[in-house]
Amino acid sequence: MSIDFVVHDADDAVGVVVVEGVQAGQKLTGWVMHQDETVTFEVLDAIPIGHKLAIRDLAEGDTVIKYGVDIGRVVQPINKGEHLHVHNVKTKRW
């Protein structure tokens, strides 16, 4: 089985894509490292390697957790399988 994205812990909200060429509608398999489990679902957007994808639905105002760390807040709803980037997540620093 090939792994397309990685998640540190099941409590994280996002995974990080580790393959090139992810396209909308593609089924991806992710590895949840801490629990040593895999998850599979369809992505809704093209997502570049190294970028984040939502592994659950996120509402506006939700905190985004990546690798167990708060990396920002959701500024518009994000569905499971969508690309997370500066258009829908902002830092809480300012």
GROMACS .gro file of C-alpha atoms in nm:
model
   94
    1MET     CA    1   0.000   0.000   0.000
    2SER     CA    2   0.130   0.343  -0.088
    3ILE     CA    3   0.093   0.638   0.150
    4ASP     CA    4  -0.021   0.972   0.000
    5PHE     CA    5  -0.034   1.186   0.315
    6VAL     CA    6   0.077   1.166   0.678
    7VAL     CA    7  -0.096   1.262   1.001
    8HIS     CA    8   0.089   1.272   1.332
    9ASP     CA    9  -0.202   1.185   1.563
   10ALA     CA   10  -0.572   1.104   1.526
   11ASP     CA   11  -0.651   1.431   1.712
   12ASP     CA   12  -0.489   1.636   1.431
   13ALA     CA   13  -0.721   1.816   1.189
   14VAL     CA   14  -0.493   1.792   0.886
   15GLY     CA   15  -0.257   1.566   0.700
   16VAL     CA   16   0.040   1.664   0.487
   17VAL     CA   17   0.053   1.544   0.126
   18VAL     CA   18   0.375   1.353   0.051
   19VAL     CA   19   0.325   1.273  -0.320
   20GLU     CA   20   0.323   1.484  -0.637
   21GLY     CA   21   0.022   1.542  -0.859
   22VAL     CA   22  -0.276   1.501  -0.626
   23GLN     CA   23  -0.591   1.591  -0.821
   24ALA     CA   24  -0.951   1.659  -0.716
   25GLY     CA   25  -1.153   1.338  -0.700
   26GLN     CA   26  -0.852   1.119  -0.631
   27LYS     CA   27  -0.870   0.862  -0.349
   28LEU     CA   28  -0.577   0.904  -0.110
   29THR     CA   29  -0.446   0.686   0.170
   30GLY     CA   30  -0.300   0.848   0.478
   31TRP     CA   31  -0.094   0.708   0.762
   32VAL     CA   32  -0.180   0.819   1.115
   33MET     CA   33   0.163   0.772   1.269
   34HIS     CA   34   0.092   0.772   1.644
   35GLN     CA   35  -0.189   0.516   1.618
   36ASP     CA   36  -0.024   0.331   1.323
   37GLU     CA   37  -0.352   0.332   1.131
   38THR     CA   38  -0.445   0.418   0.776
   39VAL     CA   39  -0.735   0.629   0.650
   40THR     CA   40  -0.865   0.655   0.295
   41PHE     CA   41  -1.088   0.919   0.141
   42GLU     CA   42  -1.145   1.127  -0.170
   43VAL     CA   43  -0.983   1.470  -0.197
   44LEU     CA   44  -1.192   1.760  -0.321
   45ASP     CA   45  -0.910   1.982  -0.455
   46ALA     CA   46  -0.577   1.950  -0.630
   47ILE     CA   47  -0.319   1.966  -0.350
   48PRO     CA   48   0.056   2.026  -0.402
   49ILE     CA   49   0.314   1.810  -0.229
   50GLY     CA   50   0.392   1.943   0.120
   51HIS     CA   51   0.056   2.117   0.155
   52LYS     CA   52  -0.218   2.032   0.403
   53LEU     CA   53  -0.554   1.863   0.354
   54ALA     CA   54  -0.844   1.848   0.596
   55ILE     CA   55  -0.902   1.505   0.743
   56ARG     CA   56  -1.234   1.615   0.897
   57ASP     CA   57  -1.484   1.896   0.842
   58LEU     CA   58  -1.377   2.225   1.002
   59ALA     CA   59  -1.605   2.519   1.082
   60GLU     CA   60  -1.515   2.887   1.074
   61GLY     CA   61  -1.333   2.971   1.399
   62ASP     CA   62  -1.207   2.615   1.460
   63THR     CA   63  -0.846   2.565   1.564
   64VAL     CA   64  -0.631   2.375   1.315
   65ILE     CA   65  -0.405   2.116   1.477
   66LYS     CA   66  -0.107   1.978   1.281
   67TYR     CA   67   0.149   1.748   1.443
   68GLY     CA   68  -0.023   1.817   1.777
   69VAL     CA   69   0.034   2.194   1.748
   70ASP     CA   70  -0.213   2.481   1.698
   71ILE     CA   71  -0.122   2.630   1.358
   72GLY     CA   72  -0.411   2.875   1.319
   73ARG     CA   73  -0.783   2.926   1.289
   74VAL     CA   74  -1.027   2.849   1.012
   75VAL     CA   75  -1.158   3.164   0.838
   76GLN     CA   76  -1.407   2.986   0.610
   77PRO     CA   77  -1.560   2.638   0.641
   78ILE     CA   78  -1.337   2.356   0.516
   79ASN     CA   79  -1.471   2.014   0.418
   80LYS     CA   80  -1.289   1.687   0.470
   81GLY     CA   81  -1.061   1.640   0.170
   82GLU     CA   82  -1.013   2.009   0.091
   83HIS     CA   83  -0.683   2.195   0.061
   84LEU     CA   84  -0.584   2.407   0.365
   85HIS     CA   85  -0.375   2.711   0.288
   86VAL     CA   86  -0.371   3.090   0.333
   87HIS     CA   87  -0.715   3.125   0.170
   88ASN     CA   88  -0.897   2.941   0.450
   89VAL     CA   89  -0.660   2.935   0.752
   90LYS     CA   90  -0.495   3.231   0.927
   91THR     CA   91  -0.239   3.252   1.204
   92LYS     CA   92  -0.352   3.354   1.552
   93ARG     CA   93  -0.033   3.556   1.607
   94TRP     CA   94  -0.184   3.878   1.474
   0.00000   0.00000   0.00000
